[in-house]
PDB file of C-alpha atoms in Angstrom:
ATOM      1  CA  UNK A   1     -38.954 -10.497  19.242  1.00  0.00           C
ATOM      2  CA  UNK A   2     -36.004 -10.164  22.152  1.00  0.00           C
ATOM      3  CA  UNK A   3     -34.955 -13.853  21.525  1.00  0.00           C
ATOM      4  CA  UNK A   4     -34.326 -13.000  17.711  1.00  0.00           C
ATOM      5  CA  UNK A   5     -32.517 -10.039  17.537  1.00  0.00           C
ATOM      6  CA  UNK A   6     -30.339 -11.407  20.087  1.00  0.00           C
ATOM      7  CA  UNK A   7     -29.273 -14.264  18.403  1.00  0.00           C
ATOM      8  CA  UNK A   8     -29.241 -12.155  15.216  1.00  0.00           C
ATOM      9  CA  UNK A   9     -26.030  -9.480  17.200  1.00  0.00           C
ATOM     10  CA  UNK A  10     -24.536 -12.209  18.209  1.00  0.00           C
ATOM     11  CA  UNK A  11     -23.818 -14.224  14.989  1.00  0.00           C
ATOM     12  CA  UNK A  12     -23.530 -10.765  12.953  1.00  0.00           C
ATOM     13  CA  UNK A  13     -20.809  -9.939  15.398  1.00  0.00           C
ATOM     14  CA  UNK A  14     -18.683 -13.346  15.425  1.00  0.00           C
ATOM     15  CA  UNK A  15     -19.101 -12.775  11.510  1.00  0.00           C
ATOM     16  CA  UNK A  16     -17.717  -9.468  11.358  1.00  0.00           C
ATOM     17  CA  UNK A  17     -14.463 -10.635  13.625  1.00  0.00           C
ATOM     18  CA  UNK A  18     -14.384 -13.743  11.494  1.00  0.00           C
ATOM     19  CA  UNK A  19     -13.653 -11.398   8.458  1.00  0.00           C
ATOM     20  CA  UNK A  20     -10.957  -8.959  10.113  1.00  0.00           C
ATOM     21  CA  UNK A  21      -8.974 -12.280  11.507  1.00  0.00           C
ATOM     22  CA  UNK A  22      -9.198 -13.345   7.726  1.00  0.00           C
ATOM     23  CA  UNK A  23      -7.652 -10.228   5.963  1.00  0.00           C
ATOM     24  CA  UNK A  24      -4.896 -11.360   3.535  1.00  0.00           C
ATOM     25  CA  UNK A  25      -1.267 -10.536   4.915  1.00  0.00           C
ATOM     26  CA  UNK A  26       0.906 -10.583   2.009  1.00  0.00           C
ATOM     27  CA  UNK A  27       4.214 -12.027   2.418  1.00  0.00           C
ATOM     28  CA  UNK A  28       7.291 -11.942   0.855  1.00  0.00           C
ATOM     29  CA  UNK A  29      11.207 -12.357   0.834  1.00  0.00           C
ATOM     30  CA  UNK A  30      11.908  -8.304   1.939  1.00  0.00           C
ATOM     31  CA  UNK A  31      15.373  -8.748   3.180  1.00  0.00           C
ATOM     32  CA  UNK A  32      16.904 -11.219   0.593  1.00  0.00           C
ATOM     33  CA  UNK A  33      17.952 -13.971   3.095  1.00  0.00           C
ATOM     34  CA  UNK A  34      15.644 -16.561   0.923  1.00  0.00           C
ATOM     35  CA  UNK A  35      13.208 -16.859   3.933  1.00  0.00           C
ATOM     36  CA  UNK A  36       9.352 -15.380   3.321  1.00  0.00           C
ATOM     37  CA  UNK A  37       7.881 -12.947   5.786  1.00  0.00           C
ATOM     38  CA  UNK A  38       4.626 -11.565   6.653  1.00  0.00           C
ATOM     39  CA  UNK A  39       3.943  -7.509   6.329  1.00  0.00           C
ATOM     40  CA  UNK A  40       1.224  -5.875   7.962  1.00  0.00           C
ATOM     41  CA  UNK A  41       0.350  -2.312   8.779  1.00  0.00           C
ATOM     42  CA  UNK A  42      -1.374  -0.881  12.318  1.00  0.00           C
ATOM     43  CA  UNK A  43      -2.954   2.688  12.455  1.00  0.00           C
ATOM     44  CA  UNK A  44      -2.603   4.714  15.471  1.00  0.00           C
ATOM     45  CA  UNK A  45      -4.106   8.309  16.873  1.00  0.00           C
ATOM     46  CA  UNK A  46      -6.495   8.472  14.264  1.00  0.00           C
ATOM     47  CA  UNK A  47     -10.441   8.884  14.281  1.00  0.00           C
ATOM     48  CA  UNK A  48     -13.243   8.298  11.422  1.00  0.00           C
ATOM     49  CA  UNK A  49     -13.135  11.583  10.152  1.00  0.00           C
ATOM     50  CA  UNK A  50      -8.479  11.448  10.264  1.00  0.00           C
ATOM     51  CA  UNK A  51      -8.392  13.734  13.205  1.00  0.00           C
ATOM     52  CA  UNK A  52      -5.332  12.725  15.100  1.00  0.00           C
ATOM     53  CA  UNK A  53      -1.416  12.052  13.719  1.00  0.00           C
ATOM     54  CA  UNK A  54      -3.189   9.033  11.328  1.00  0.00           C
ATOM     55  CA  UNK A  55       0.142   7.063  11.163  1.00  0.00           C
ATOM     56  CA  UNK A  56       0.383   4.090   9.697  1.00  0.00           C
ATOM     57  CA  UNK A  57       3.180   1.512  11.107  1.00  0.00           C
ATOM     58  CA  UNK A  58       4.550  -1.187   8.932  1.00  0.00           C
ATOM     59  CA  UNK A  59       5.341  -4.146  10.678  1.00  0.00           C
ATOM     60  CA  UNK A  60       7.011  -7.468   9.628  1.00  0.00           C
ATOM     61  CA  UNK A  61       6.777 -10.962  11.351  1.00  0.00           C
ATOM     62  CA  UNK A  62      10.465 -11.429  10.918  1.00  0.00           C
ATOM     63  CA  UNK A  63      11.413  -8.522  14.151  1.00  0.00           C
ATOM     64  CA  UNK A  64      15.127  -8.597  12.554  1.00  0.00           C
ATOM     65  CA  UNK A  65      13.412  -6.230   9.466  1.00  0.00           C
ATOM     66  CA  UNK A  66      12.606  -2.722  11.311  1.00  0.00           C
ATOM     67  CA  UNK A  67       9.247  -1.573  10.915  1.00  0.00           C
ATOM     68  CA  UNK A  68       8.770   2.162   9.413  1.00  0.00           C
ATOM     69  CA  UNK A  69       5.868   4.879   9.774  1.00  0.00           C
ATOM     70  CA  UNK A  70       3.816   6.475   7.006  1.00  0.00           C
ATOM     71  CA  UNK A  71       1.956   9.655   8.217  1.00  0.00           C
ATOM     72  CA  UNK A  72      -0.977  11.017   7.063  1.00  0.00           C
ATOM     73  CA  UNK A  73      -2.191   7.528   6.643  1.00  0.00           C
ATOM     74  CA  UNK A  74      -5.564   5.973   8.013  1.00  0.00           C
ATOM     75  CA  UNK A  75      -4.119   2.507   7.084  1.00  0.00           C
ATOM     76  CA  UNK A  76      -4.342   1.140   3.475  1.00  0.00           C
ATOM     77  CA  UNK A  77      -3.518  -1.187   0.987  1.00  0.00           C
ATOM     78  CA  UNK A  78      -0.123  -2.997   1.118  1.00  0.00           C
ATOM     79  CA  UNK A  79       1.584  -4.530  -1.831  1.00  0.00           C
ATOM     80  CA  UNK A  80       4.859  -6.831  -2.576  1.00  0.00           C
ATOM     81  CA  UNK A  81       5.940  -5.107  -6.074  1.00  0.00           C
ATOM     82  CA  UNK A  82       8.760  -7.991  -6.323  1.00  0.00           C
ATOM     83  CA  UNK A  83      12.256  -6.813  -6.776  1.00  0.00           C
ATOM     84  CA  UNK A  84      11.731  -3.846  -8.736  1.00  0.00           C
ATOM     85  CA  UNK A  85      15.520  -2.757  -8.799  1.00  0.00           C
ATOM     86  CA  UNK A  86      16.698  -6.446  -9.092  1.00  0.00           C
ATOM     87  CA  UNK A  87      18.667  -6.246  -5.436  1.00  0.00           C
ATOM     88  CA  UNK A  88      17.510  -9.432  -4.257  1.00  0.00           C
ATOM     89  CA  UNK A  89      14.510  -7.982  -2.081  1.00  0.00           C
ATOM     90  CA  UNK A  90      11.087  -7.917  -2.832  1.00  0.00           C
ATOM     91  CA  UNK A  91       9.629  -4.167  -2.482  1.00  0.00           C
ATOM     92  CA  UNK A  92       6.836  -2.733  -0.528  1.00  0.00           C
ATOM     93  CA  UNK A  93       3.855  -0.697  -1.825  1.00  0.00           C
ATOM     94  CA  UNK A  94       1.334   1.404   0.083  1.00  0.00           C
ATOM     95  CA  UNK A  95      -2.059   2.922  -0.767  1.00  0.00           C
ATOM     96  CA  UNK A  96      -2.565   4.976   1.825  1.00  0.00           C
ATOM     97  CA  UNK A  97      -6.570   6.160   2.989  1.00  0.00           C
ATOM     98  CA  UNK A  98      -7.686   9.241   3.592  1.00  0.00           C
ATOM     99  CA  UNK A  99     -10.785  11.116   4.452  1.00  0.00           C
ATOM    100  CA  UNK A 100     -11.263  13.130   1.556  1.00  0.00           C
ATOM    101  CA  UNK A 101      -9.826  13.795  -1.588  1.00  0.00           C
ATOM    102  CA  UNK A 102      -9.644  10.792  -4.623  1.00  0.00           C
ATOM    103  CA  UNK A 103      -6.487  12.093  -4.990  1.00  0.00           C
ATOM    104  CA  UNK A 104      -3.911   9.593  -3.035  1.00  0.00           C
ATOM    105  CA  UNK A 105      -0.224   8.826  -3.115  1.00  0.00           C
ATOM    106  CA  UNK A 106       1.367   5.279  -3.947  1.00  0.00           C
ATOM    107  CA  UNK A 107       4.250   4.659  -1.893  1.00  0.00           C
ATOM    108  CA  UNK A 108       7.390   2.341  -3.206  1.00  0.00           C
ATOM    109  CA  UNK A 109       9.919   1.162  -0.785  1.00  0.00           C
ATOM    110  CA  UNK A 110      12.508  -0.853  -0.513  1.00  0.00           C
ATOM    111  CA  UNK A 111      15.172  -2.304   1.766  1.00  0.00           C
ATOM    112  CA  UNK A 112      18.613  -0.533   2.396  1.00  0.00           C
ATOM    113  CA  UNK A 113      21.726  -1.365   4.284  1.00  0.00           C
ATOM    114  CA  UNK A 114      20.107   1.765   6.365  1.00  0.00           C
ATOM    115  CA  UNK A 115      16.388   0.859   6.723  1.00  0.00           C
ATOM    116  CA  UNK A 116      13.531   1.415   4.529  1.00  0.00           C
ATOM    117  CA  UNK A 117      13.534   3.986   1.593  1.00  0.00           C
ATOM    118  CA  UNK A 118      11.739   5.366  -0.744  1.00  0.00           C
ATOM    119  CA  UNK A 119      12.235   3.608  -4.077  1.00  0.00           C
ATOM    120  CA  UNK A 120      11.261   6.175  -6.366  1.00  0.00           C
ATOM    121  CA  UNK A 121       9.517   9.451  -5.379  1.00  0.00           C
ATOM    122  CA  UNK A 122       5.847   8.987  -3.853  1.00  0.00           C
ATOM    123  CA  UNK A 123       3.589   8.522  -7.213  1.00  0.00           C
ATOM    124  CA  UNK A 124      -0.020  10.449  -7.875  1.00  0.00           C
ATOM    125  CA  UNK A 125      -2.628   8.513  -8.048  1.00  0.00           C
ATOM    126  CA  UNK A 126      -6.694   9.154  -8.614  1.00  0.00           C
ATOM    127  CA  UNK A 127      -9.684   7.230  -7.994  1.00  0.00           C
ATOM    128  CA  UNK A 128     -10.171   7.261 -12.256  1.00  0.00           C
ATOM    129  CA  UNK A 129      -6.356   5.683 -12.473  1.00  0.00           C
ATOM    130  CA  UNK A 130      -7.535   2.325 -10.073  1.00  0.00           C
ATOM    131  CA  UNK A 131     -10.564   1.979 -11.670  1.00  0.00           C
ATOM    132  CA  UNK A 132      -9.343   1.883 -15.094  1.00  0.00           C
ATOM    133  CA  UNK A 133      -6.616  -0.581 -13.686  1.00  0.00           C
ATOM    134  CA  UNK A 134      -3.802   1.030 -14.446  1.00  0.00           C
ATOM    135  CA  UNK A 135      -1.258   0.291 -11.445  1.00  0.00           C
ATOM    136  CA  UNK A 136       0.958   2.730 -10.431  1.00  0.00           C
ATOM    137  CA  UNK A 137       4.490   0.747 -10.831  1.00  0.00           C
ATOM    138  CA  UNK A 138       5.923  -2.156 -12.459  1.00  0.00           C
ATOM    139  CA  UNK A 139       9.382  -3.558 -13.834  1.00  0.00           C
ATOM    140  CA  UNK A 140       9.669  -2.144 -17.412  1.00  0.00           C
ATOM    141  CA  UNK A 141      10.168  -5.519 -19.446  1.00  0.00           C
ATOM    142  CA  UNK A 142      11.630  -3.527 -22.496  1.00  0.00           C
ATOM    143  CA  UNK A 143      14.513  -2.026 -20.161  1.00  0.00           C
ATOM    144  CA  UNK A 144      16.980  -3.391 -17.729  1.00  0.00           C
ATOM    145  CA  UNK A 145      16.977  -1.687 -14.798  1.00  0.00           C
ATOM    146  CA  UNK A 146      13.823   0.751 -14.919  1.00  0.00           C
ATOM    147  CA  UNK A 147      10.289   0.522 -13.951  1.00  0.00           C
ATOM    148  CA  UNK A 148       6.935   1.728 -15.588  1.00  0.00           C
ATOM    149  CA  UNK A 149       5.642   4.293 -13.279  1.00  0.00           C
ATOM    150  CA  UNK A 150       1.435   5.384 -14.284  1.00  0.00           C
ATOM    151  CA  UNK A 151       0.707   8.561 -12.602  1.00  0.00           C
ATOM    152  CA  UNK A 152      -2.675  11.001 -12.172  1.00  0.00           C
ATOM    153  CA  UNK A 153      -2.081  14.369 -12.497  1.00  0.00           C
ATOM    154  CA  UNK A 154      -4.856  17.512 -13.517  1.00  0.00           C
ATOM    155  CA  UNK A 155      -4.580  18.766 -17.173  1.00  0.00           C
ATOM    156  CA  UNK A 156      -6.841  20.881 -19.596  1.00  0.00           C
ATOM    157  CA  UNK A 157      -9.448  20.438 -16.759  1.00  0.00           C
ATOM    158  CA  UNK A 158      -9.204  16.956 -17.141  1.00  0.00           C
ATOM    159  CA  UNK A 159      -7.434  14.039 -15.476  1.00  0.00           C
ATOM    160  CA  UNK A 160      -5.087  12.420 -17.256  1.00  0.00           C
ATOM    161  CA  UNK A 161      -3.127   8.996 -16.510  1.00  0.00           C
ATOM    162  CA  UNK A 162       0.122   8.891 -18.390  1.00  0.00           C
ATOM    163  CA  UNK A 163       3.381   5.887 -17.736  1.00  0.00           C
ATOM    164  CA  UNK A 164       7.386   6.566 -18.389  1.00  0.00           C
ATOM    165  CA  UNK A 165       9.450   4.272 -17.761  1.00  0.00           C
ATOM    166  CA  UNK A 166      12.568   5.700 -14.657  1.00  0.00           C
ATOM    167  CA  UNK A 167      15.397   4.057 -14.428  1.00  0.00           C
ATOM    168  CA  UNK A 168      16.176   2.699 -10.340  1.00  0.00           C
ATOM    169  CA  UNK A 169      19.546   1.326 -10.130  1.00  0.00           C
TER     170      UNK A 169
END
């Protein structure tokens, strides 16, 4: 019985690392100069259950592009929104996880003379919003210059999901 279960770890093992070296980077032109590069995030100080500062770094291959901290974050999902205010850059977006709570924040950001900023104001999201597939931002095809922007908020005892479309430049 030894000489399967062995075997058995060890494969199960390579198989896990196999699929954490083959988690999709996305990529993207995020400074304008024409020239695609990789994003990626890396959590530090933070356990299973979030104790700790849970920051999340966002990091780019290109080492010219400065990398910026979201905290509380236990990682998350990252997203290139495209050029959102039609600057030339593509944007960021971040799904932060948490520990609790189906109640999360969408983050939009995009690249200043400065550094990274927020794009629009952080944007409330709940677990009913993704599931029904309603993302939280997109570029408003009706009006030049504004975005669609699908929030979650509690109303009536009830969760609602609602869009407007914001004007960002």
């Amino acid at each position: 019985m030894k000489k399967l279960i062995i075997p058995i770890l060890l494969f199960s093992g390579s198989l896990v690392m196999a699929q954490e070296e083959s988690q999709e980077k996305i990529q993207g032109d995020f400074d304008g100069n024409g020239t695609k590069e990789y994003v990626d995030a890396k959590v530090t100080d933070c356990s299973d259950e979030c104790d700790g500062k849970c920051e999340t770094t966002i990091y780019f291959s290109d080492k010219s592009i400065k990398p910026f901290t979201i905290a509380p974050a236990k990682g998350g999902a990252l997203y290139n929104l495209g050029d959102l205010n039609d600057d030339g850059k593509d944007d960021i977006g971040f799904y932060p996880n948490w520990c609790t709570s189906c109640w999360h924040p969408f983050y939009v950001y995009t690249l200043s003379k400065t550094g990274w900023k927020p794009l629009v104001p952080s944007i409330s999201t709940h677990c009913n919003q993704w599931e029904a597939d309603r993302f939280p931002i997109r570029k408003d095809p009706k009006k030049k210059g504004n975005v669609i922007i699908t929030t979650s908020k509690w109303e009536n005892d009830d969760i609602k999901i609602t869009s407007k479309s914001v004007k960002v430049n």
